[in-house]
PDB file of C-alpha atoms in Angstrom:
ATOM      1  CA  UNK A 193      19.182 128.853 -97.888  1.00 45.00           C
ATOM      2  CA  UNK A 194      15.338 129.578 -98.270  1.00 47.00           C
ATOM      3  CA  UNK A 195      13.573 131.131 -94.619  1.00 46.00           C
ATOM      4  CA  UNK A 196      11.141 128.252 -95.751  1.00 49.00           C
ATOM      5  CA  UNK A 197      13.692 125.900 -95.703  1.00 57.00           C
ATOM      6  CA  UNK A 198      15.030 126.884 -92.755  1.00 62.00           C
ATOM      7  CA  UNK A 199      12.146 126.309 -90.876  1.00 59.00           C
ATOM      8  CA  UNK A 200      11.389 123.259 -92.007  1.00 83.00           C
ATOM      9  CA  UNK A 201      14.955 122.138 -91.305  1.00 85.00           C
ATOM     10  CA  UNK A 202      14.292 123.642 -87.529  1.00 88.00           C
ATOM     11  CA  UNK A 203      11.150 121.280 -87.198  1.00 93.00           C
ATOM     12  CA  UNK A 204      13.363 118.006 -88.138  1.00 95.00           C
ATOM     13  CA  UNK A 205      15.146 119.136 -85.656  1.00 95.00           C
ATOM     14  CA  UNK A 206      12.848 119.083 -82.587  1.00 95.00           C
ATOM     15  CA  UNK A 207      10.763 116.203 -84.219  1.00 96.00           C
ATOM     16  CA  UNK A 208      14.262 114.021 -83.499  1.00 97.00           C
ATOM     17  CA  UNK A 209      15.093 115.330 -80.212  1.00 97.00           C
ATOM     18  CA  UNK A 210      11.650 115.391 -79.118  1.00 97.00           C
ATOM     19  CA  UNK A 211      11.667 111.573 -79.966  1.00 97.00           C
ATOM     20  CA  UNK A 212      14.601 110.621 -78.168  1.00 98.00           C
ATOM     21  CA  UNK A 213      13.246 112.266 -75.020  1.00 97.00           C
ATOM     22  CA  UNK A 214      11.670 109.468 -73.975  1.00 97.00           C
ATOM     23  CA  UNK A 215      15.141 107.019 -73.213  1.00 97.00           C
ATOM     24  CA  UNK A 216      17.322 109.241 -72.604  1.00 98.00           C
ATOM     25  CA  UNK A 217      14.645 110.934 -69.584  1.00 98.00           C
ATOM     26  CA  UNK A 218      14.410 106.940 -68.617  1.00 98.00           C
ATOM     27  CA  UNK A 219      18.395 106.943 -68.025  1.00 98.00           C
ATOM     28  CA  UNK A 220      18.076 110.382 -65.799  1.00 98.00           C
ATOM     29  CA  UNK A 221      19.116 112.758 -68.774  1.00 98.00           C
ATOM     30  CA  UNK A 222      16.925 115.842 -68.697  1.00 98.00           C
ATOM     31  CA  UNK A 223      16.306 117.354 -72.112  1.00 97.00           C
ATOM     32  CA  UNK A 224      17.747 121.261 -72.128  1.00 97.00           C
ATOM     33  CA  UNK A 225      15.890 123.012 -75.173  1.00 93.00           C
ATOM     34  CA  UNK A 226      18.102 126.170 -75.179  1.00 93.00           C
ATOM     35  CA  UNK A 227      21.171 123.731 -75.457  1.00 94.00           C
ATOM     36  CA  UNK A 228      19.590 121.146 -77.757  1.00 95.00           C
ATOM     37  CA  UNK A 229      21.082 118.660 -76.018  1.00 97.00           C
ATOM     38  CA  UNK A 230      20.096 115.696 -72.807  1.00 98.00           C
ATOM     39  CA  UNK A 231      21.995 116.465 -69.475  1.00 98.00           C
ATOM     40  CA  UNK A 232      22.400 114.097 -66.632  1.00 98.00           C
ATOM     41  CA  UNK A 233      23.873 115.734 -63.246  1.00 96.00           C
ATOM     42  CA  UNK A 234      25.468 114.834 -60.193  1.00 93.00           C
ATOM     43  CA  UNK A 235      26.708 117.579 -57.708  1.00 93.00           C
ATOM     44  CA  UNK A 236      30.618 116.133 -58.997  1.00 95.00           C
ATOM     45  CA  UNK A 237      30.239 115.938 -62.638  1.00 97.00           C
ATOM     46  CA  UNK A 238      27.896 116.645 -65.990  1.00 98.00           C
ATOM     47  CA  UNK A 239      27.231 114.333 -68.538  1.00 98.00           C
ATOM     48  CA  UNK A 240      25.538 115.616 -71.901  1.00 98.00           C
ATOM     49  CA  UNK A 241      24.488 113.670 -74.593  1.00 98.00           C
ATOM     50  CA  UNK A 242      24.744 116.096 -77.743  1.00 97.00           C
ATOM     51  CA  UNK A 243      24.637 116.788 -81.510  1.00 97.00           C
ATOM     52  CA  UNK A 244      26.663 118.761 -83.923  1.00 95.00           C
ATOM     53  CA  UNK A 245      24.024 119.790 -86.427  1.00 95.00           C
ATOM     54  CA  UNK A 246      24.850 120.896 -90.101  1.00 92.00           C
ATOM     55  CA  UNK A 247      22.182 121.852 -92.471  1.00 88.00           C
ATOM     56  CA  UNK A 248      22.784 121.395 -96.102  1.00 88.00           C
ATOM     57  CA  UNK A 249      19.614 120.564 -98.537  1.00 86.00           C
ATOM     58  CA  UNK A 250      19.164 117.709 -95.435  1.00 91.00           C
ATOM     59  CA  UNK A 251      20.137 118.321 -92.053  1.00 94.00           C
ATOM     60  CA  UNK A 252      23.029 116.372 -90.456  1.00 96.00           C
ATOM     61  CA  UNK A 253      23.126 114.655 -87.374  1.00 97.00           C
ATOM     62  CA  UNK A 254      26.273 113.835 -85.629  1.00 97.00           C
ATOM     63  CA  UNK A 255      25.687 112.527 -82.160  1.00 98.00           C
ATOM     64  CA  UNK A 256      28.409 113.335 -79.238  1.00 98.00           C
ATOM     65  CA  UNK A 257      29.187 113.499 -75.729  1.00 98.00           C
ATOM     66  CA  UNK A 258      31.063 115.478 -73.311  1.00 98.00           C
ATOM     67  CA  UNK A 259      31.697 115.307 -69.705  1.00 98.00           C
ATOM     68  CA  UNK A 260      32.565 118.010 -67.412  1.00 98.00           C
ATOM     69  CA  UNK A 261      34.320 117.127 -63.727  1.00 98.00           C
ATOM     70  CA  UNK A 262      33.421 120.202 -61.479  1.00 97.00           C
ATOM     71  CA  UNK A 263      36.532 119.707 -59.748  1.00 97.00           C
ATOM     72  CA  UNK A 264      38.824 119.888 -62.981  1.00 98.00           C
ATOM     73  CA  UNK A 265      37.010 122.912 -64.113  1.00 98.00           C
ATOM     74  CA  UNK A 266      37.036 124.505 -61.084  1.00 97.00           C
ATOM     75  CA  UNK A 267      41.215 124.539 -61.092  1.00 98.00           C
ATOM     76  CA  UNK A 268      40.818 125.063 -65.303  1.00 98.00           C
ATOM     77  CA  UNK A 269      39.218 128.749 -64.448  1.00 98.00           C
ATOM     78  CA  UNK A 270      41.360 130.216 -62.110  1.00 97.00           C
ATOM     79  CA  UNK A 271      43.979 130.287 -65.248  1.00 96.00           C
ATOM     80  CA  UNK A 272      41.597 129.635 -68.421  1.00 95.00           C
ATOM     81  CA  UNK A 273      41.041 133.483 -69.348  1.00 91.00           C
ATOM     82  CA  UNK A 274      37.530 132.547 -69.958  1.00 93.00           C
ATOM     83  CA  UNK A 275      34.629 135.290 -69.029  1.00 94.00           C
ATOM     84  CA  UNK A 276      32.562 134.474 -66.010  1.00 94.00           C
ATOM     85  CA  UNK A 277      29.613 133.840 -68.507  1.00 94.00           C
ATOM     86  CA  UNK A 278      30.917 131.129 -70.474  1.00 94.00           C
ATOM     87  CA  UNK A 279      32.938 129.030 -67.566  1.00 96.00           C
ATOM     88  CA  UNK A 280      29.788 127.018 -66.858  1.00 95.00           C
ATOM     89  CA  UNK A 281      29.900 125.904 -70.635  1.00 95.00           C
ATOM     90  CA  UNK A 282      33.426 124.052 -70.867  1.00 97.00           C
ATOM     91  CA  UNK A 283      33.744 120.311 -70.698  1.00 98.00           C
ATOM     92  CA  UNK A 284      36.675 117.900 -69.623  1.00 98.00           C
ATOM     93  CA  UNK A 285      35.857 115.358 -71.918  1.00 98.00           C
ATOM     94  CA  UNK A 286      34.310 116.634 -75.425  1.00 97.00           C
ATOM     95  CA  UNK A 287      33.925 114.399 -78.320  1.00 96.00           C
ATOM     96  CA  UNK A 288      31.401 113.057 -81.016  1.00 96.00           C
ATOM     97  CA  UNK A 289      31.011 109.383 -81.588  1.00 98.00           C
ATOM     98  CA  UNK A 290      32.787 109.389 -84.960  1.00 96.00           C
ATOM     99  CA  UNK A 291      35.957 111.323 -83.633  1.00 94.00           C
ATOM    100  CA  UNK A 292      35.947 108.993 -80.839  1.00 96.00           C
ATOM    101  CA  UNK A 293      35.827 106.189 -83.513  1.00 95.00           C
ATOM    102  CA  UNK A 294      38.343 107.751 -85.440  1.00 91.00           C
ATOM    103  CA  UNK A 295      36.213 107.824 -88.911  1.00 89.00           C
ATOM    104  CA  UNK A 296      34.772 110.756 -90.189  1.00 84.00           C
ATOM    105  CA  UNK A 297      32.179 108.692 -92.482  1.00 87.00           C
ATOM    106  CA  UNK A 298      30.672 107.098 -89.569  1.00 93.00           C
ATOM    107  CA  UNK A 299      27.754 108.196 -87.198  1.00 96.00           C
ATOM    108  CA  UNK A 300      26.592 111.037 -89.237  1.00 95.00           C
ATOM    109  CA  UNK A 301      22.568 110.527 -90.356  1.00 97.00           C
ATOM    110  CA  UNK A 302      20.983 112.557 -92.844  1.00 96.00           C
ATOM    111  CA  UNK A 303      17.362 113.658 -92.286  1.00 96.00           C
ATOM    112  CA  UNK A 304      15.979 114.839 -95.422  1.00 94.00           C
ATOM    113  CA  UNK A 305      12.015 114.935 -94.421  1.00 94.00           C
ATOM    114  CA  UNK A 306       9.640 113.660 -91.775  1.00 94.00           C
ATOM    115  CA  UNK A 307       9.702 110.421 -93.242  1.00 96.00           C
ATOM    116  CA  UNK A 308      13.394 110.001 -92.264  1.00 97.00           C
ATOM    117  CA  UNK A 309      13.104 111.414 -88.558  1.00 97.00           C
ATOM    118  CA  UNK A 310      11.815 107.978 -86.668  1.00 97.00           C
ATOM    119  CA  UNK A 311      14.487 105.617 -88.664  1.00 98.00           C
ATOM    120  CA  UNK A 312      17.136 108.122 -87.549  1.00 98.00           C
ATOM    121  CA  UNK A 313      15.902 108.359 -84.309  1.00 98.00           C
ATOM    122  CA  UNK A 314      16.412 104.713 -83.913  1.00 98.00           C
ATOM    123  CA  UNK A 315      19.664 104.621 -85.038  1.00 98.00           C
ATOM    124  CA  UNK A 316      20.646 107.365 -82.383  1.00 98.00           C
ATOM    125  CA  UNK A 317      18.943 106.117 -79.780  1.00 98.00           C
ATOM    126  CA  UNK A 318      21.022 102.595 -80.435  1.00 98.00           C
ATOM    127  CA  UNK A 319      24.223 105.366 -80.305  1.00 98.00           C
ATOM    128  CA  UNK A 320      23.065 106.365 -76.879  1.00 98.00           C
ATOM    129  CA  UNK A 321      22.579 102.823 -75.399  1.00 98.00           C
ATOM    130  CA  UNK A 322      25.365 100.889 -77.054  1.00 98.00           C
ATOM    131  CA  UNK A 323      28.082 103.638 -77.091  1.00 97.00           C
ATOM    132  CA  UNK A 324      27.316 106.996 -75.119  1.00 98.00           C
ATOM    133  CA  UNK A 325      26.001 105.081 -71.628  1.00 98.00           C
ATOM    134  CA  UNK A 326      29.051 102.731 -71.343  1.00 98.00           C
ATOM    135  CA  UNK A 327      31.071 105.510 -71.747  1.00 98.00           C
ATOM    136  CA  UNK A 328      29.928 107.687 -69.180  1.00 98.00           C
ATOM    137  CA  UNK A 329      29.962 104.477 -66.771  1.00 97.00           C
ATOM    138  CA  UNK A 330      33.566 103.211 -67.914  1.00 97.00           C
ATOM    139  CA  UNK A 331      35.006 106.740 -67.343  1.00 96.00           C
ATOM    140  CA  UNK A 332      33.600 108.476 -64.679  1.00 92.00           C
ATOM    141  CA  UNK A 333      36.767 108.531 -62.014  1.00 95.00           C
ATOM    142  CA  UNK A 334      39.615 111.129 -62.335  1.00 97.00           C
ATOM    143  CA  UNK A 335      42.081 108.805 -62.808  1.00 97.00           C
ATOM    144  CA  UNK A 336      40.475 107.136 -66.374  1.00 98.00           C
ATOM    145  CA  UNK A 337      39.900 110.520 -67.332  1.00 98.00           C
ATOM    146  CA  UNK A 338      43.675 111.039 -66.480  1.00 98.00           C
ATOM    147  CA  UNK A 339      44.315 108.004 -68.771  1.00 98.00           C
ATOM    148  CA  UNK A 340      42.293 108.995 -71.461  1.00 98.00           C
ATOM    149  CA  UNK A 341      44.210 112.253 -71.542  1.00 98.00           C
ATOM    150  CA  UNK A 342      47.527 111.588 -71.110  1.00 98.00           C
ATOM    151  CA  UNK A 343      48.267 107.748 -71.736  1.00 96.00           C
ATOM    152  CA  UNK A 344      49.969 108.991 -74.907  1.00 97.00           C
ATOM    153  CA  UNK A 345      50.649 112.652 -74.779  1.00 97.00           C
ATOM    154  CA  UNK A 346      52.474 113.705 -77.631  1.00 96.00           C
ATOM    155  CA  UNK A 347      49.519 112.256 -80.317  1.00 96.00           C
ATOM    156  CA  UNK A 348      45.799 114.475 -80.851  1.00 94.00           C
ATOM    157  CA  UNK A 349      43.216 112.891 -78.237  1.00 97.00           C
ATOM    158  CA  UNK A 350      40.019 111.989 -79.419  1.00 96.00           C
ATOM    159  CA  UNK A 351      38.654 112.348 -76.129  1.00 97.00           C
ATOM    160  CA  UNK A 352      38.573 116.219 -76.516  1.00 97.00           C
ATOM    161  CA  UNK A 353      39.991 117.782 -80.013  1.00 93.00           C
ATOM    162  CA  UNK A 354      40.473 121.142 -78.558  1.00 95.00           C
ATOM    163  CA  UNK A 355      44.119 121.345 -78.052  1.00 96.00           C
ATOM    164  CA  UNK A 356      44.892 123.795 -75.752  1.00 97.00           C
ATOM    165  CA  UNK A 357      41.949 122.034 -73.245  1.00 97.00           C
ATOM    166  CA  UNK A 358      43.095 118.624 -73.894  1.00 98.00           C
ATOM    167  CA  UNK A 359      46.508 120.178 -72.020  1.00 98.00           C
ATOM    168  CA  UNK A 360      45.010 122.155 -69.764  1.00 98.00           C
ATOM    169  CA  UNK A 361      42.979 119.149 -68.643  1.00 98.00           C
ATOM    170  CA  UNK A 362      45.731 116.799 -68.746  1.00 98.00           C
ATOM    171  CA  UNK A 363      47.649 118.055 -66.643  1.00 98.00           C
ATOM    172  CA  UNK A 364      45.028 119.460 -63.483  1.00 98.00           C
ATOM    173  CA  UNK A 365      44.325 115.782 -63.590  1.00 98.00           C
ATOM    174  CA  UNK A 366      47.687 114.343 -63.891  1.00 98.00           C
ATOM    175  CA  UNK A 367      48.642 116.487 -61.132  1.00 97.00           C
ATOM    176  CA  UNK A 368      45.260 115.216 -58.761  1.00 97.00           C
ATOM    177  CA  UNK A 369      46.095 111.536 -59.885  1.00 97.00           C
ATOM    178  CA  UNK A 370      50.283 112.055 -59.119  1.00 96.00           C
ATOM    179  CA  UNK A 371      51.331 110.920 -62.268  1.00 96.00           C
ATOM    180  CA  UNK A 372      54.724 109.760 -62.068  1.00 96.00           C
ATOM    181  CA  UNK A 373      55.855 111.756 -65.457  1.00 96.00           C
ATOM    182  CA  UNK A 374      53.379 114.635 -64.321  1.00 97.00           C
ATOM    183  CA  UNK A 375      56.986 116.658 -65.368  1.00 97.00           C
ATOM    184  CA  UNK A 376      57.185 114.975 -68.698  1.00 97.00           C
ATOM    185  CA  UNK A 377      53.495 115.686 -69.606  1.00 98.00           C
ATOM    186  CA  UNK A 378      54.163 119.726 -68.920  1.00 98.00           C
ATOM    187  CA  UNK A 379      57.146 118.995 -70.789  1.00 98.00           C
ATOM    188  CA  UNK A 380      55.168 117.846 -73.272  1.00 98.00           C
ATOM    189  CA  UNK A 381      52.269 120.114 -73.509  1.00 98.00           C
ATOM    190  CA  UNK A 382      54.131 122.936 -72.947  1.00 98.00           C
ATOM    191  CA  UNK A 383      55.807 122.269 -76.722  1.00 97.00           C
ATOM    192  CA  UNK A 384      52.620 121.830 -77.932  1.00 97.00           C
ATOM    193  CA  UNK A 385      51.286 125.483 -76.878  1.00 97.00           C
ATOM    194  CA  UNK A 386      54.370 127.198 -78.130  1.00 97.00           C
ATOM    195  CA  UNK A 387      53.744 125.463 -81.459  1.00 95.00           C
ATOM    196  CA  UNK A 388      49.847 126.336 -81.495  1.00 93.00           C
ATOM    197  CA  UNK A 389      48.153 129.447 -82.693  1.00 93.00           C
ATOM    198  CA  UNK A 390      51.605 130.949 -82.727  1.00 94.00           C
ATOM    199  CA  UNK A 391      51.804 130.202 -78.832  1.00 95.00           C
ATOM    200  CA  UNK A 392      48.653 132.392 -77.669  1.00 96.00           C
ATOM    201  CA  UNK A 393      47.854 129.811 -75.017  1.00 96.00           C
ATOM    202  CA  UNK A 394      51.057 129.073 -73.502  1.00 97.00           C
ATOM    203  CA  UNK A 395      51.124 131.960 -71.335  1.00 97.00           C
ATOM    204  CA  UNK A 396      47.984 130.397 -69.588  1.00 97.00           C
ATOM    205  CA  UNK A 397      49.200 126.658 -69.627  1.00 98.00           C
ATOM    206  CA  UNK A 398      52.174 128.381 -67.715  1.00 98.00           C
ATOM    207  CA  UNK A 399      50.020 129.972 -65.473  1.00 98.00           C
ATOM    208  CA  UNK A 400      47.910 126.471 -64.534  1.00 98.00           C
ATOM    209  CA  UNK A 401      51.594 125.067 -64.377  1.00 98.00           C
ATOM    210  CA  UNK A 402      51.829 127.767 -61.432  1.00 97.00           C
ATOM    211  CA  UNK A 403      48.532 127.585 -59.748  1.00 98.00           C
ATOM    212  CA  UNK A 404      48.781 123.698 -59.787  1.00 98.00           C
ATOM    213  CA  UNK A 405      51.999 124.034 -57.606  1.00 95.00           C
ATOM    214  CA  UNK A 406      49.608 125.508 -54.936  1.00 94.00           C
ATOM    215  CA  UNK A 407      47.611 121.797 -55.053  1.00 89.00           C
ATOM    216  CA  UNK A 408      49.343 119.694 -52.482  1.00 76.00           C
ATOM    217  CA  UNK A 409      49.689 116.311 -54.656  1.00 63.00           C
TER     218      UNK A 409
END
């Protein structure tokens, strides 16, 4: 791809976010340039509104979300083998709207010029009001996050893709919200990281497993 076209791919870019500034600012998200992306905090938890970006001869516009629980990720890090530098960056919940919908043809825009970035705009900020605020508001305790996670265990959740996280997760909150078949779900999970990148992550799920015995439930 062209430098040219490049750039001018880059200026789509801020022309949309800079237009959804305004509501998202008027429902307390703060726009982060460095993250491309709308945060809204509380001292408990982190909400982001987000976009996976792809640039082809158009650029691509798939709107998310993700939620982090500073609690959760607190208890994730002590095991999670992740550098100091990029803890801050993990999320509990991570998803964009069309995985959550469960159809890859849906909620992807295409901006192809200027002319396309208000229409587009629209159409995400309707994503953020309809879909990404009643999210955040439906599932902000530990215990729907806890459902969302592990109401079925053994099937991919669309409520974070990342495997090995989507365990992880599932079972610091199980264990917070005394789940009942809290043994069954590291049953569970523990099959899935011994089948998963030829097991590299079970020796960590193991070692949450351990550290989460030292939470009285």
């Amino acid at each position: 791809m062209s430098h040219g076209k490049t750039m001018e791919t880059r200026a789509l870019k801020a022309a949309l976010l800079e237009e959804l500034r305004r509501p998202c600012e008027a429902a307390g998200f703060r726009y982060v340039r460095t993250k491309e992306r709308f945060v809204r905090e509380t001292p408990a938890a982190r909400q982001a509104f987000a976009f996976d970006f792809a640039i082809y001869n158009w650029l691509d516009v798939a709107p998310g979300l993700s939620l982090r629980l500073q609690e959760v990720e607190a208890i994730f890090h002590r095991t999670s083998g992740f550098e100091k530098k990029y803890q801050a960056e993990t999320a509990t919940l991570s998803a964009t709207l069309r995985s959550l919908a469960g159809d890859e043809t849906t909620y992807s825009y295409r901006i192809a010029s200027a002319a396309d970035v208000t229409g587009v705009a629209t159409r995400v900020e309707d994503d953020f009001q309809g879909i990404v605020l009643p999210y955040f508001a439906e599932n902000a305790s530990l215990s729907r996050v806890d459902e969302l996670l592990n109401s079925d265990p053994e099937a991919p959740c669309r409520h974070n893709l990342n495997e090995y996280h989507r365990c992880a997760y599932g079972l610091i909150v199980g264990h917070l919200c005394h789940r009942k078949d809290y043994s069954r779900l590291v049953e569970v999970y523990r099959r899935k990281m011994a089948t998963t990148n030829n097991g590299f992550f079970l020796p960590r799920l193991d070692a949450l497993v351990n550290d989460l015995l030292t939470i009285e439930r």
